């Protein structure tokens, strides 16, 4: 899943693709590099970000979703709002990626059930508000898996086909760096839920601990590629990244090492 932020304030690429033409070109590049989905988002979830109005979010994402879909590029919509999800699917999106896990908008689960698309349920305790405070966990991997199980059940109870549900442990959301690393080490607890697992670590702050420079994008992309390849060997099904080309190199190496 290639990240395509059409926002002025995302933490790593805010403002880079604010015009429809620039965003569409970037989406095509990501697809050519090997992305199976282009994840279009119009709201930043970086610490301190202010939520855009629903109208502003729609104005950012719909032209890009529509244009990429017409070009035959598979698009997912990264949103916490049911209205945006509905309008984006009408415009051609085929998957809804909700980082709030259904908590930010009470209408989201019913709308996704009606739409019949795959749905990413992400773990985030804040209810979708852009607050990245640390939380307390007795055992982060077990606790996240248990809370995701409850979110999945809520989605199923709302009418979403369980076969369409993808779970995301929410690296960096309601988790500090130590908790995020612990969750990654024990990702098997999330995998044991029985749903496909999506993980997004791309360019996140925890990588600065190993990349050596907090602001060096190239080093964070390298760290992202390494972690992503290791996660696939642990059963993770989907990866959400900014640098698709670099990650694909790491995945091909990992696959070659596993092959007989």
Coordinates of C-alpha atoms in Angstrom, one line a residue:
X1 CA 0.0 0.0 0.0
X2 CA 1.6 3.2 -1.2
X3 CA 1.0 6.3 0.9
X4 CA -0.4 9.4 -1.0
X5 CA -1.0 12.3 1.4
X6 CA -2.9 15.2 -0.2
X7 CA -2.5 17.4 2.8
X8 CA -0.6 20.5 3.7
X9 CA 0.6 19.2 7.0
X10 CA 1.4 15.5 7.0
X11 CA 4.6 14.8 9.0
X12 CA 6.9 13.6 6.2
X13 CA 5.4 14.8 2.9
X14 CA 2.8 17.4 3.7
X15 CA 2.3 19.8 0.8
X16 CA 4.2 17.8 -1.7
X17 CA 1.2 16.6 -3.6
X18 CA -1.4 19.3 -3.0
X19 CA -2.5 19.7 -6.6
X20 CA -4.5 17.0 -8.3
X21 CA -2.0 16.7 -11.1
X22 CA 1.0 16.2 -8.8
X23 CA -0.9 13.7 -6.6
X24 CA -2.1 11.7 -9.6
X25 CA 1.5 11.5 -11.0
X26 CA 2.7 10.3 -7.6
X27 CA 0.0 7.7 -7.4
X28 CA 1.0 6.4 -10.8
X29 CA 4.6 6.3 -9.7
X30 CA 3.7 4.3 -6.6
X31 CA 1.7 1.8 -8.6
X32 CA 4.5 1.4 -11.2
X33 CA 6.9 0.8 -8.3
X34 CA 4.8 -2.1 -7.2
X35 CA 2.0 -0.8 -4.9
X36 CA -1.2 -2.9 -4.9
X37 CA -3.2 0.0 -3.4
X38 CA -2.7 3.7 -3.4
X39 CA -3.9 5.0 -0.1
X40 CA -5.2 8.5 -0.6
X41 CA -5.6 10.6 2.6
X42 CA -6.7 14.1 3.1
X43 CA -6.2 14.4 6.9
X44 CA -2.9 14.4 8.8
X45 CA -2.7 12.4 12.0
X46 CA 0.7 13.8 13.0
X47 CA 1.0 15.0 16.6
X48 CA -0.6 18.5 16.9
X49 CA -2.5 18.4 13.6
X50 CA -5.9 20.1 13.4
X51 CA -8.7 18.2 11.7
X52 CA -9.8 19.7 8.4
X53 CA -13.5 20.3 7.8
X54 CA -15.4 17.5 6.0
X55 CA -15.7 19.7 3.0
X56 CA -11.9 20.4 2.9
X57 CA -11.1 16.7 3.2
X58 CA -13.5 15.9 0.4
X59 CA -12.1 18.6 -1.8
X60 CA -8.6 17.2 -1.3
X61 CA -9.3 13.5 -1.9
X62 CA -12.1 13.2 -4.4
X63 CA -10.4 14.6 -7.5
X64 CA -7.4 12.4 -6.9
X65 CA -9.4 9.2 -6.2
X66 CA -11.6 9.8 -9.3
X67 CA -8.6 10.5 -11.6
X68 CA -6.5 7.5 -10.4
X69 CA -9.5 5.2 -10.6
X70 CA -10.2 6.3 -14.1
X71 CA -6.6 5.4 -15.0
X72 CA -7.1 1.9 -13.6
X73 CA -5.1 2.4 -10.4
X74 CA -6.5 0.6 -7.3
X75 CA -7.3 3.2 -4.7
X76 CA -8.0 3.0 -1.0
X77 CA -9.3 5.9 1.0
X78 CA -7.6 6.9 4.3
X79 CA -10.3 8.6 6.3
X80 CA -12.0 8.6 9.7
X81 CA -15.3 10.0 8.3
X82 CA -18.2 8.0 7.0
X83 CA -19.2 10.7 4.5
X84 CA -15.7 10.8 3.0
X85 CA -15.6 7.0 2.8
X86 CA -18.9 6.9 1.0
X87 CA -18.1 9.7 -1.5
X88 CA -14.6 8.2 -2.2
X89 CA -16.0 4.7 -2.9
X90 CA -18.6 6.3 -5.2
X91 CA -15.6 8.0 -6.9
X92 CA -13.8 4.7 -7.4
X93 CA -12.0 3.7 -4.1
X94 CA -12.2 0.0 -3.4
X95 CA -11.0 -0.1 0.3
X96 CA -11.6 2.0 3.4
X97 CA -8.7 2.6 5.7
X98 CA -9.9 4.0 9.0
X99 CA -7.1 4.7 11.5
X100 CA -9.7 5.3 14.3
X101 CA -10.9 1.8 14.1
X102 CA -14.5 3.0 13.9
X103 CA -14.3 5.2 16.9
X104 CA -14.1 8.7 15.3
X105 CA -17.4 8.5 13.4
X106 CA -20.4 6.5 14.8
X107 CA -21.7 6.1 11.3
X108 CA -18.6 4.6 9.8
X109 CA -19.3 0.9 10.4
X110 CA -22.8 1.0 9.1
X111 CA -21.6 2.9 6.0
X112 CA -18.8 0.4 5.3
X113 CA -21.3 -2.5 5.7
X114 CA -23.5 -0.9 3.1
X115 CA -20.6 -0.2 0.7
X116 CA -19.4 -3.8 1.0
X117 CA -15.7 -2.8 0.6
X118 CA -12.7 -4.2 2.5
X119 CA -12.2 -2.3 5.8
X120 CA -9.0 -1.7 7.7
X121 CA -9.6 -1.6 11.5
X122 CA -6.7 0.2 13.3
X123 CA -5.9 0.2 17.0
X124 CA -6.0 3.6 18.5
X125 CA -7.3 4.4 21.9
X126 CA -7.9 8.1 21.4
X127 CA -11.1 7.7 19.4
X128 CA -9.6 9.2 16.3
X129 CA -8.7 12.7 17.7
X130 CA -5.2 13.6 16.6
X131 CA -3.7 13.1 20.0
X132 CA -0.6 10.9 20.4
X133 CA -0.3 10.5 24.2
X134 CA 1.3 7.4 25.7
X135 CA -1.0 4.8 27.2
X136 CA -0.4 2.1 29.8
X137 CA -0.6 -1.5 28.8
X138 CA -0.2 -4.6 31.0
X139 CA 1.2 -6.4 27.9
X140 CA 1.1 -4.3 24.8
X141 CA 0.8 -7.1 22.2
X142 CA -1.8 -9.0 24.1
X143 CA -3.8 -5.9 25.0
X144 CA -3.8 -4.5 21.5
X145 CA -4.9 -7.9 20.1
X146 CA -7.7 -8.1 22.6
X147 CA -8.9 -4.6 21.8
X148 CA -8.7 -5.2 18.1
X149 CA -10.8 -8.4 18.6
X150 CA -13.5 -6.2 20.2
X151 CA -13.3 -3.7 17.3
X152 CA -13.6 -6.5 14.8
X153 CA -16.7 -7.9 16.6
X154 CA -18.3 -4.4 16.6
X155 CA -17.7 -4.2 12.9
X156 CA -19.2 -7.7 12.3
X157 CA -22.2 -6.8 14.5
X158 CA -22.7 -3.7 12.3
X159 CA -23.0 -5.9 9.2
X160 CA -19.4 -5.9 7.8
X161 CA -18.4 -9.2 6.3
X162 CA -15.6 -10.6 8.5
X163 CA -13.8 -11.7 5.3
X164 CA -13.5 -8.1 4.4
X165 CA -11.8 -7.0 7.6
X166 CA -8.1 -6.2 7.8
X167 CA -6.5 -5.3 11.2
X168 CA -3.7 -2.8 11.8
X169 CA -2.0 -2.7 15.2
X170 CA -1.6 1.1 14.9
X171 CA 2.1 1.5 15.3
X172 CA 2.7 4.9 17.0
X173 CA -0.9 5.5 17.8
X174 CA -1.5 5.5 21.6
X175 CA 2.0 3.9 21.8
X176 CA 5.4 5.2 22.5
X177 CA 8.5 3.9 20.7
X178 CA 9.2 1.2 23.3
X179 CA 5.6 -0.1 23.2
X180 CA 5.6 0.0 19.4
X181 CA 8.8 -2.1 19.2
X182 CA 7.4 -4.5 21.7
X183 CA 4.2 -4.9 19.6
X184 CA 6.2 -5.5 16.4
X185 CA 8.3 -8.1 18.1
X186 CA 5.1 -10.0 19.2
X187 CA 3.0 -9.3 16.1
X188 CA 1.9 -12.9 16.2
X189 CA -0.7 -12.0 18.8
X190 CA -2.4 -9.7 16.2
X191 CA -1.9 -12.3 13.4
X192 CA -3.7 -14.9 15.6
X193 CA -6.9 -12.9 15.3
X194 CA -7.4 -14.6 11.9
X195 CA -7.7 -11.4 9.8
X196 CA -5.2 -10.2 7.3
X197 CA -2.7 -7.9 9.0
X198 CA -1.6 -4.5 7.8
X199 CA 1.3 -2.7 9.4
X200 CA 2.5 0.9 8.7
X201 CA 5.8 1.9 10.2
X202 CA 6.9 4.1 7.3
X203 CA 9.0 7.1 8.4
X204 CA 7.6 7.0 11.9
X205 CA 9.4 8.5 14.8
X206 CA 10.4 5.1 16.4
X207 CA 12.7 4.5 13.4
X208 CA 14.9 7.4 14.4
X209 CA 16.2 5.2 17.2
X210 CA 17.9 3.0 14.7
X211 CA 18.3 5.2 11.6
X212 CA 20.5 7.6 13.6
X213 CA 19.1 10.9 12.3
X214 CA 15.5 11.9 13.2
X215 CA 15.1 14.1 10.1
X216 CA 16.9 12.0 7.4
X217 CA 14.1 10.7 5.2
X218 CA 16.5 8.4 3.3
X219 CA 17.5 6.7 6.5
X220 CA 14.0 6.3 7.7
X221 CA 13.0 4.8 4.3
X222 CA 15.9 2.3 4.6
X223 CA 14.8 1.4 8.1
X224 CA 11.2 1.1 6.9
X225 CA 12.3 -1.3 4.2
X226 CA 14.2 -3.5 6.6
X227 CA 11.5 -3.7 9.2
X228 CA 8.9 -4.3 6.5
X229 CA 10.8 -7.3 5.0
X230 CA 11.2 -8.8 8.5
X231 CA 7.5 -8.4 9.2
X232 CA 6.5 -10.3 6.1
X233 CA 8.6 -13.2 7.4
X234 CA 6.5 -13.1 10.5
X235 CA 3.2 -13.4 8.6
X236 CA 2.2 -9.7 8.0
X237 CA 0.1 -9.6 4.9
X238 CA 0.1 -5.9 3.9
X239 CA 2.6 -3.0 4.4
X240 CA 1.8 0.7 4.2
X241 CA 4.8 2.7 3.0
X242 CA 5.9 5.9 1.4
X243 CA 8.9 4.5 -0.5
X244 CA 7.4 1.6 -2.4
X245 CA 10.4 1.1 -4.7
X246 CA 12.9 0.7 -1.8
X247 CA 10.5 -1.6 0.1
X248 CA 10.0 -3.8 -2.9
X249 CA 13.8 -4.4 -3.1
X250 CA 13.8 -5.5 0.5
X251 CA 10.9 -7.8 0.0
X252 CA 12.5 -9.4 -3.1
X253 CA 15.6 -10.1 -1.0
X254 CA 13.6 -11.6 1.8
X255 CA 11.7 -13.8 -0.6
X256 CA 14.9 -14.9 -2.3
X257 CA 16.4 -15.9 1.1
X258 CA 13.3 -17.9 2.0
X259 CA 13.1 -19.7 -1.4
X260 CA 14.8 -23.1 -1.8

